[in-house]
Short mmCIF file of C-alpha atoms in Angstrom, two decimals:
data_model
loop_
_atom_site.label_atom_id
_atom_site.label_comp_id
_atom_site.label_asym_id
_atom_site.label_seq_id
_atom_site.Cartn_x
_atom_site.Cartn_y
_atom_site.Cartn_z
CA MET A 14 -232.61 63.41 46.28
CA THR A 15 -231.23 66.26 48.38
CA VAL A 16 -233.17 68.80 46.31
CA ALA A 17 -236.38 66.85 46.84
CA ALA A 18 -235.78 66.73 50.59
CA ASP A 19 -235.08 70.48 50.67
CA LEU A 20 -238.31 71.18 48.78
CA ALA A 21 -240.23 69.02 51.26
CA ASP A 22 -238.70 71.00 54.13
CA GLU A 23 -239.66 74.26 52.43
CA ARG A 24 -243.28 73.14 52.06
CA LEU A 25 -243.38 72.07 55.71
CA VAL A 26 -242.10 75.43 56.94
CA ARG A 27 -244.53 77.36 54.75
CA SER A 28 -247.52 75.29 55.86
CA ARG A 29 -246.81 75.01 59.62
CA GLY A 30 -244.62 78.00 60.42
CA ALA A 31 -242.46 77.76 63.55
CA ARG A 32 -243.75 74.27 64.35
CA GLY A 33 -242.81 73.21 60.86
CA ALA A 34 -239.28 74.61 61.32
CA LEU A 35 -238.86 72.50 64.46
CA ASP A 36 -240.15 69.46 62.58
CA VAL A 37 -237.60 70.13 59.83
CA VAL A 38 -234.76 70.18 62.38
CA TRP A 39 -235.98 66.92 63.93
CA ASN A 40 -236.40 65.26 60.55
CA ARG A 41 -232.90 66.24 59.52
CA LEU A 42 -231.37 64.89 62.73
CA ARG A 43 -233.34 61.66 62.38
CA GLY A 44 -232.29 61.43 58.74
CA GLY A 45 -228.58 61.61 59.59
CA ASP A 46 -228.01 65.33 58.91
CA LEU A 47 -226.27 65.88 62.26
CA GLY A 48 -224.20 68.91 61.39
CA SER A 49 -221.95 70.02 64.27
CA LEU A 50 -224.10 68.44 66.98
CA PRO A 51 -221.82 65.42 67.72
CA VAL A 52 -218.68 67.53 68.14
CA ILE A 53 -220.47 70.09 70.34
CA VAL A 54 -221.82 67.32 72.56
CA GLY A 55 -218.34 65.78 72.64
CA LEU A 56 -216.77 69.09 73.64
CA ILE A 57 -219.26 69.47 76.48
CA VAL A 58 -218.45 65.95 77.70
CA ILE A 59 -214.70 66.63 77.51
CA CYS A 60 -215.02 69.85 79.50
CA THR A 61 -217.22 68.16 82.11
CA VAL A 62 -214.85 65.23 82.59
CA PHE A 63 -211.64 67.24 82.84
CA TYR A 64 -213.25 69.90 85.04
CA SER A 65 -214.38 67.19 87.45
CA LEU A 66 -210.81 65.86 87.54
CA ASP A 67 -209.16 69.28 87.93
CA PRO A 68 -211.08 72.61 88.00
CA ARG A 69 -208.01 74.37 86.58
CA PHE A 70 -209.02 72.99 83.16
CA LEU A 71 -211.68 75.69 82.73
CA SER A 72 -209.66 78.52 84.25
CA SER A 73 -209.22 81.63 82.14
CA PHE A 74 -205.48 80.89 81.87
CA SER A 75 -206.18 77.41 80.51
CA LEU A 76 -208.82 78.58 78.01
CA VAL A 77 -206.56 81.35 76.68
CA ASN A 78 -203.80 78.79 76.12
CA ILE A 79 -206.18 76.34 74.41
CA LEU A 80 -207.38 78.97 71.94
CA THR A 81 -203.93 80.45 71.34
CA TYR A 82 -202.14 77.20 70.60
CA ALA A 83 -205.07 75.84 68.59
CA ALA A 84 -204.65 78.53 65.93
CA PRO A 85 -201.62 77.35 63.87
CA VAL A 86 -202.77 73.76 63.36
CA GLY A 87 -206.35 75.04 63.07
CA ILE A 88 -205.35 77.11 60.04
CA ILE A 89 -203.75 74.01 58.51
CA ALA A 90 -206.92 72.02 59.29
CA LEU A 91 -208.96 74.68 57.49
CA GLY A 92 -207.10 73.78 54.29
CA ILE A 93 -207.71 70.09 54.97
CA VAL A 94 -211.45 70.81 55.17
CA LEU A 95 -211.35 72.25 51.65
CA VAL A 96 -209.54 69.28 50.11
CA LEU A 97 -211.77 66.80 51.97
CA LEU A 98 -214.84 68.52 50.54
CA LEU A 99 -213.58 67.33 47.14
CA GLY A 100 -213.15 63.80 48.48
CA GLU A 101 -209.34 64.12 48.24
CA ILE A 102 -206.58 64.25 50.86
CA ASP A 103 -203.30 66.06 51.47
CA LEU A 104 -200.87 64.16 53.69
CA SER A 105 -198.06 66.68 53.29
CA VAL A 106 -199.52 69.74 55.03
CA GLY A 107 -197.23 69.28 58.02
CA SER A 108 -194.10 69.06 55.87
CA VAL A 109 -195.23 72.06 53.80
CA SER A 110 -195.75 74.08 56.98
CA GLY A 111 -192.27 73.19 58.24
CA MET A 112 -190.63 73.93 54.89
CA ALA A 113 -192.31 77.33 54.64
CA ALA A 114 -191.23 78.21 58.19
CA ALA A 115 -187.65 77.15 57.46
CA ILE A 116 -187.45 79.25 54.29
CA MET A 117 -188.82 82.25 56.18
CA ALA A 118 -186.34 81.80 59.03
CA VAL A 119 -183.34 81.45 56.72
CA LEU A 120 -184.27 84.56 54.73
CA VAL A 121 -184.88 86.68 57.84
CA VAL A 122 -182.13 85.44 60.17
CA LYS A 123 -179.32 84.30 57.88
CA GLU A 124 -179.89 86.46 54.81
CA GLY A 125 -180.96 89.57 56.69
CA GLN A 126 -184.10 90.13 54.63
CA PRO A 127 -187.04 92.12 56.05
CA ALA A 128 -189.62 90.07 57.93
CA PHE A 129 -192.38 90.68 55.39
CA VAL A 130 -190.13 89.30 52.62
CA GLY A 131 -189.63 86.10 54.57
CA LEU A 132 -193.33 85.79 55.31
CA LEU A 133 -194.30 86.38 51.68
CA ALA A 134 -191.73 83.83 50.54
CA GLY A 135 -193.10 81.23 52.95
CA VAL A 136 -196.68 81.76 51.81
CA ALA A 137 -195.59 81.78 48.15
CA VAL A 138 -193.87 78.42 48.61
CA GLY A 139 -197.15 76.99 49.81
CA ALA A 140 -198.98 78.34 46.77
CA VAL A 141 -196.37 76.87 44.41
CA VAL A 142 -196.76 73.47 46.05
CA GLY A 143 -200.52 73.68 45.51
CA ILE A 144 -200.05 74.50 41.83
CA ALA A 145 -197.71 71.53 41.43
CA TYR A 146 -200.22 69.24 43.15
CA ALA A 147 -203.02 70.46 40.91
CA PHE A 148 -200.88 69.68 37.84
CA LEU A 149 -200.12 66.18 39.10
CA TYR A 150 -203.79 65.53 39.76
CA THR A 151 -205.57 67.18 36.85
CA VAL A 152 -203.00 66.60 34.08
CA LEU A 153 -201.18 63.42 35.03
CA GLY A 154 -204.03 61.83 36.95
CA ILE A 155 -201.93 60.84 39.97
CA PRO A 156 -204.09 60.18 43.06
CA SER A 157 -203.82 62.81 45.77
CA PHE A 158 -202.87 60.18 48.35
CA VAL A 159 -199.81 59.23 46.31
CA PHE A 160 -198.36 62.65 45.46
CA SER A 161 -199.10 64.11 48.90
CA LEU A 162 -197.40 61.13 50.53
CA GLY A 163 -194.40 61.83 48.31
CA GLY A 164 -194.61 65.48 49.33
CA LEU A 165 -194.64 64.51 53.00
CA LEU A 166 -191.26 62.84 52.59
CA GLY A 167 -189.79 65.19 49.99
CA PHE A 168 -190.61 68.46 51.73
CA GLN A 169 -189.31 67.09 55.00
CA GLY A 170 -186.03 66.60 53.15
CA VAL A 171 -186.20 70.18 51.88
CA LEU A 172 -186.67 71.33 55.49
CA LEU A 173 -183.51 69.51 56.56
CA TYR A 174 -181.57 70.84 53.54
CA VAL A 175 -182.64 74.46 54.10
CA LEU A 176 -181.76 74.41 57.80
CA GLY A 177 -178.38 72.84 57.03
CA SER A 178 -175.98 71.80 59.74
CA ASP A 179 -177.36 74.31 62.26
CA GLY A 180 -180.53 72.28 62.75
CA THR A 181 -182.31 75.08 64.61
CA ILE A 182 -182.79 78.76 63.80
CA ASN A 183 -183.99 81.07 66.56
CA LEU A 184 -186.12 84.00 65.46
CA PRO A 185 -184.90 87.45 66.56
CA ASP A 186 -186.05 88.65 69.98
CA GLY A 187 -189.01 90.96 69.67
CA SER A 188 -189.68 90.07 66.04
CA GLY A 189 -193.08 91.06 64.73
CA LEU A 190 -194.08 87.45 64.00
CA THR A 191 -193.19 86.30 67.51
CA GLU A 192 -194.97 89.23 69.11
CA PHE A 193 -198.08 88.63 67.01
CA ALA A 194 -198.26 84.87 67.45
CA ARG A 195 -197.24 84.52 71.10
CA PHE A 196 -197.52 87.74 73.07
CA SER A 197 -200.28 89.90 71.54
CA PHE A 198 -203.78 89.85 73.04
CA VAL A 199 -206.95 91.92 72.88
CA SER A 200 -208.86 92.68 76.07
CA GLY A 201 -210.82 95.46 77.74
CA ALA A 202 -212.76 98.01 75.72
CA ALA A 203 -211.20 97.01 72.40
CA ALA A 204 -212.40 93.42 72.85
CA TYR A 205 -215.96 94.52 73.62
CA VAL A 206 -215.97 96.78 70.56
CA GLY A 207 -214.94 93.72 68.55
CA VAL A 208 -217.87 91.76 70.01
CA ALA A 209 -220.25 94.56 69.01
CA ILE A 210 -218.88 94.53 65.46
CA VAL A 211 -219.27 90.74 65.20
CA VAL A 212 -222.88 90.90 66.40
CA ALA A 213 -223.66 93.77 64.01
CA LEU A 214 -222.20 91.84 61.07
CA TYR A 215 -224.23 88.77 62.05
CA VAL A 216 -227.45 90.78 62.15
CA ALA A 217 -226.65 92.42 58.81
CA SER A 218 -225.96 89.05 57.18
CA ARG A 219 -229.21 87.57 58.50
CA LEU A 220 -231.23 90.57 57.33
CA TRP A 221 -229.64 90.22 53.90
CA THR A 222 -230.59 86.54 53.86
CA ILE A 223 -234.18 87.37 54.81
CA ARG A 224 -234.36 89.92 52.01
CA GLN A 225 -233.00 87.49 49.43
CA ARG A 226 -235.30 84.63 50.46
CA ARG A 227 -238.38 86.84 50.46
CA ALA A 228 -237.45 88.17 47.02
CA ALA A 229 -237.28 84.55 45.82
CA ASP A 230 -240.68 83.83 47.46
CA LEU A 231 -239.12 81.39 49.96
CA SER A 232 -239.68 81.06 53.69
CA ALA A 233 -237.37 83.32 55.66
CA PRO A 234 -236.24 83.46 59.30
CA SER A 235 -238.36 85.69 61.51
CA LEU A 236 -237.00 89.02 62.71
CA LEU A 237 -237.77 87.96 66.28
CA GLY A 238 -235.68 84.83 65.86
CA VAL A 239 -232.79 86.85 64.44
CA GLY A 240 -233.02 89.26 67.35
CA LEU A 241 -233.00 86.49 69.95
CA LYS A 242 -230.02 84.79 68.30
CA ALA A 243 -228.17 88.11 68.15
CA LEU A 244 -228.80 88.66 71.86
CA ALA A 245 -227.58 85.15 72.65
CA LEU A 246 -224.47 85.72 70.52
CA ALA A 247 -223.76 89.04 72.22
CA ALA A 248 -224.24 87.55 75.68
CA GLY A 249 -222.07 84.51 74.93
CA LEU A 250 -219.22 86.42 73.32
CA GLY A 251 -219.45 89.17 75.93
CA TRP A 252 -219.16 86.73 78.81
CA LEU A 253 -216.33 84.82 77.12
CA THR A 254 -214.50 88.10 76.45
CA TRP A 255 -214.81 89.04 80.12
CA TYR A 256 -213.65 85.61 81.30
CA LEU A 257 -210.66 85.46 78.95
CA GLY A 258 -209.81 89.02 79.97
CA VAL A 259 -209.32 87.84 83.54
CA ASP A 260 -206.07 86.36 82.21
CA ARG A 261 -204.81 87.90 78.95
CA GLY A 262 -207.79 88.11 76.59
CA TRP A 263 -208.21 87.03 72.97
CA SER A 264 -204.93 86.19 71.27
CA TYR A 265 -204.15 87.78 67.92
CA SER A 266 -203.33 84.36 66.49
CA PHE A 267 -206.75 82.94 67.35
CA LEU A 268 -208.50 86.03 66.02
CA LEU A 269 -206.63 85.56 62.73
CA PHE A 270 -207.74 81.93 62.66
CA ALA A 271 -211.36 82.89 63.41
CA ALA A 272 -211.32 85.54 60.66
CA LEU A 273 -210.02 83.00 58.13
CA VAL A 274 -212.74 80.54 59.16
CA VAL A 275 -215.45 83.17 58.63
CA VAL A 276 -214.05 84.20 55.24
CA VAL A 277 -213.78 80.59 54.02
CA ASP A 278 -217.27 79.83 55.34
CA LEU A 279 -218.75 82.78 53.47
CA ALA A 280 -216.88 81.75 50.32
CA LEU A 281 -218.23 78.20 50.58
CA ARG A 282 -221.84 79.15 51.35
CA ARG A 283 -222.36 82.42 49.51
CA THR A 284 -220.31 82.24 46.31
CA ARG A 285 -220.52 80.30 43.07
CA TRP A 286 -217.06 78.91 43.75
CA GLY A 287 -218.24 77.44 47.04
CA ARG A 288 -221.29 75.82 45.47
CA HIS A 289 -219.06 74.32 42.80
CA VAL A 290 -216.71 72.89 45.46
CA PHE A 291 -219.61 71.04 47.08
CA ALA A 292 -220.90 69.96 43.66
CA VAL A 293 -217.55 68.49 42.60
CA GLY A 294 -217.14 66.77 45.95
CA GLY A 295 -220.63 65.30 45.75
CA ASN A 296 -220.43 64.04 42.18
CA GLU A 297 -217.61 65.15 39.92
CA GLU A 298 -219.11 63.86 36.68
CA ALA A 299 -222.50 65.41 37.34
CA ALA A 300 -220.80 68.72 38.16
CA ARG A 301 -218.80 68.57 34.92
CA ARG A 302 -221.93 67.91 32.86
CA SER A 303 -223.63 70.83 34.61
CA GLY A 304 -220.96 73.20 33.29
CA VAL A 305 -218.73 73.42 36.35
CA LYS A 306 -215.07 74.09 35.52
CA VAL A 307 -213.88 71.09 37.51
CA THR A 308 -210.17 71.61 36.79
CA ARG A 309 -210.31 75.17 38.10
CA ILE A 310 -211.97 73.98 41.29
CA TYR A 311 -209.23 71.42 41.91
CA VAL A 312 -206.50 73.97 41.21
CA SER A 313 -208.00 76.55 43.57
CA VAL A 314 -208.55 74.06 46.38
CA PHE A 315 -205.08 72.50 46.20
CA VAL A 316 -203.50 75.96 46.16
CA LEU A 317 -205.57 77.13 49.13
CA THR A 318 -204.80 73.97 51.09
CA SER A 319 -201.02 74.31 50.69
CA THR A 320 -201.10 78.07 51.23
CA LEU A 321 -203.02 77.69 54.48
CA ALA A 322 -200.55 74.98 55.52
CA ALA A 323 -197.67 77.40 54.93
CA LEU A 324 -199.45 80.17 56.84
CA GLY A 325 -200.08 77.82 59.76
CA GLY A 326 -196.42 76.85 59.76
CA LEU A 327 -195.33 80.48 59.91
CA LEU A 328 -197.66 81.14 62.83
CA ALA A 329 -196.39 78.02 64.62
CA ALA A 330 -192.80 79.21 64.16
CA GLY A 331 -193.76 82.53 65.73
CA GLN A 332 -195.28 80.77 68.74
CA GLN A 333 -192.27 78.49 69.17
CA THR A 334 -189.87 81.43 68.48
CA SER A 335 -187.71 79.08 66.41
CA VAL A 336 -187.61 76.63 63.51
CA SER A 337 -186.00 73.22 63.94
CA GLN A 338 -185.68 69.92 62.11
CA ALA A 339 -188.80 68.74 63.96
CA THR A 340 -190.97 71.66 62.82
CA GLY A 341 -194.10 70.34 61.14
CA THR A 342 -192.83 66.76 61.15
CA THR A 343 -194.21 65.37 64.44
CA ASP A 344 -197.97 64.96 64.73
CA THR A 345 -198.97 68.03 62.69
CA ASN A 346 -200.45 65.97 59.83
CA LEU A 347 -202.36 63.72 62.21
CA THR A 348 -203.74 66.61 64.23
CA ALA A 349 -204.80 68.70 61.23
CA ILE A 350 -206.58 65.85 59.44
CA ALA A 351 -208.12 64.59 62.68
CA ALA A 352 -209.38 68.10 63.50
CA ALA A 353 -211.14 68.44 60.15
CA VAL A 354 -212.80 65.03 60.43
CA ILE A 355 -213.69 65.30 64.12
CA GLY A 356 -215.18 68.73 63.43
CA GLY A 357 -217.68 67.15 61.05
CA THR A 358 -216.12 67.14 57.57
CA SER A 359 -216.93 63.95 55.69
CA LEU A 360 -214.14 61.79 54.35
CA PHE A 361 -216.46 60.88 51.48
CA GLY A 362 -216.55 64.43 50.09
CA GLY A 363 -219.30 66.95 49.57
CA ARG A 364 -220.18 67.59 53.25
CA GLY A 365 -218.55 69.82 55.83
CA SER A 366 -217.97 73.44 56.75
CA ALA A 367 -215.14 75.80 57.59
CA TYR A 368 -216.24 75.77 61.22
CA ALA A 369 -215.38 72.06 61.35
CA ALA A 370 -211.70 73.05 61.51
CA MET A 371 -212.32 75.35 64.48
CA LEU A 372 -214.48 72.91 66.42
CA GLY A 373 -212.21 69.96 65.71
CA ILE A 374 -208.95 71.63 66.70
CA ILE A 375 -210.51 73.04 69.88
CA VAL A 376 -211.61 69.50 70.81
CA LEU A 377 -208.11 68.11 70.22
CA GLN A 378 -206.40 71.01 71.99
CA ALA A 379 -208.80 70.62 74.92
CA ILE A 380 -207.95 66.92 75.16
CA GLN A 381 -204.23 67.68 75.10
CA SER A 382 -204.56 70.45 77.68
CA GLY A 383 -206.75 68.33 79.95
CA LEU A 384 -204.41 65.35 79.84
CA ASN A 385 -201.44 67.61 80.59
CA ILE A 386 -203.22 69.18 83.56
CA VAL A 387 -204.15 65.82 85.10
CA GLY A 388 -200.62 64.55 84.49
CA VAL A 389 -201.30 61.81 81.95
CA ASP A 390 -198.42 60.60 79.75
CA SER A 391 -198.32 61.93 76.17
CA SER A 392 -198.68 58.39 74.81
CA VAL A 393 -202.23 58.36 76.14
CA ARG A 394 -202.98 61.53 74.16
CA PHE A 395 -202.23 59.74 70.89
CA MET A 396 -204.44 56.82 71.87
CA VAL A 397 -207.29 59.11 72.92
CA THR A 398 -206.96 61.18 69.74
CA GLY A 399 -207.03 58.02 67.62
CA GLY A 400 -210.12 56.80 69.44
CA VAL A 401 -211.91 60.12 68.99
CA LEU A 402 -211.00 60.15 65.29
CA LEU A 403 -212.31 56.61 64.83
CA LEU A 404 -215.55 57.56 66.60
CA ALA A 405 -215.97 60.63 64.36
CA VAL A 406 -215.48 58.56 61.19
CA ALA A 407 -217.92 55.94 62.47
CA ILE A 408 -220.56 58.61 63.15
CA ASP A 409 -219.97 60.08 59.69
CA SER A 410 -220.34 56.66 58.06
CA VAL A 411 -223.57 55.83 59.93
CA ALA A 412 -225.00 59.30 59.25
CA ARG A 413 -224.15 58.97 55.56
CA ARG A 414 -226.16 55.75 55.30
CA ALA A 415 -229.04 57.38 57.19
CA ARG A 416 -229.00 60.36 54.81
CA SER A 417 -229.10 58.07 51.79
CA ALA A 418 -232.02 56.13 53.25
CA SER A 419 -233.95 59.32 54.02
CA GLY A 420 -233.29 61.00 50.65
CA ARG A 421 -230.77 63.53 51.93
CA GLY A 422 -227.64 61.80 50.67
#
């Protein structure tokens, strides 16, 4: 049904040109293919409301903090996006992140190992957890909800065991991880050079897409449209770079998060592996009969999810400058899963994008920052986050029915 709808869109664009492209966008929105529109509208509403309550919400200081502290959980949410695309879930990402951070801290602080050894060990622990999960799912057939719930409890116990009686381990002053995650920013000429590189890469990717589509005798974006979008991207990023530079600039941690989002997005949209992930999430049996190595897809996704959880935990430890018994065990799971879903990833599998993690975590971090600025109790933040999550799932459910009715399911 989706293929038929795509072919109909292609015929409409070829027959009516730019007007046909606009009709395609309208038809997709009307048919429930909303993409990132709901979360973007929601973010605009959130910014408007909090700015009206306290203009400090949109100050450069506030925006730098929102982006900086969104990165660790955003990286964890990026892994959640991948596992949700398969229609599965991982409830243990918070515990995995805390366990990885604890192992890193013990190796570096107590055992005197070099920082890179501790970081590699933390990331490796995440990968091993992913391999174990893949074995439980693909070989033993245990549902992901069950073994990840067990992991949530078990790895929290490992965290407590590794930390021992100390309870808290402070990272060394001036450590590379702390400097990177908390105190390093890009501003000035270097930031504008980065903007130019991003715009150049965008233009190059669009030109490559145009070349491929024309070679396949398909409709392709116009060069004028690509140029206008590139100008808009340059203007938007340039202004944001200037505004963030009024305070500290772009944080290294957020730039790392953004780079991971771009890499995962390219892998999902431009590689065979990515197409197979969507295929398995949409219909596992159909994907298997089409020759997709379903087991390999599950193994790769579970490994990536746990590895990204470990990486997010290491970055969070650098921002907090310590690892404690509460690391990764508070609302990390809730926030990461909520970010992926609020950003537009379907709980039913087969629909979503890497950018959902970025949009979702920015929404949640903006809510937290806004509530803190206006002086609202933290209990309200949990209630608001739960309400936003419920709204996102409701929109996804309604849109899913609309897509099925319109032939885009």
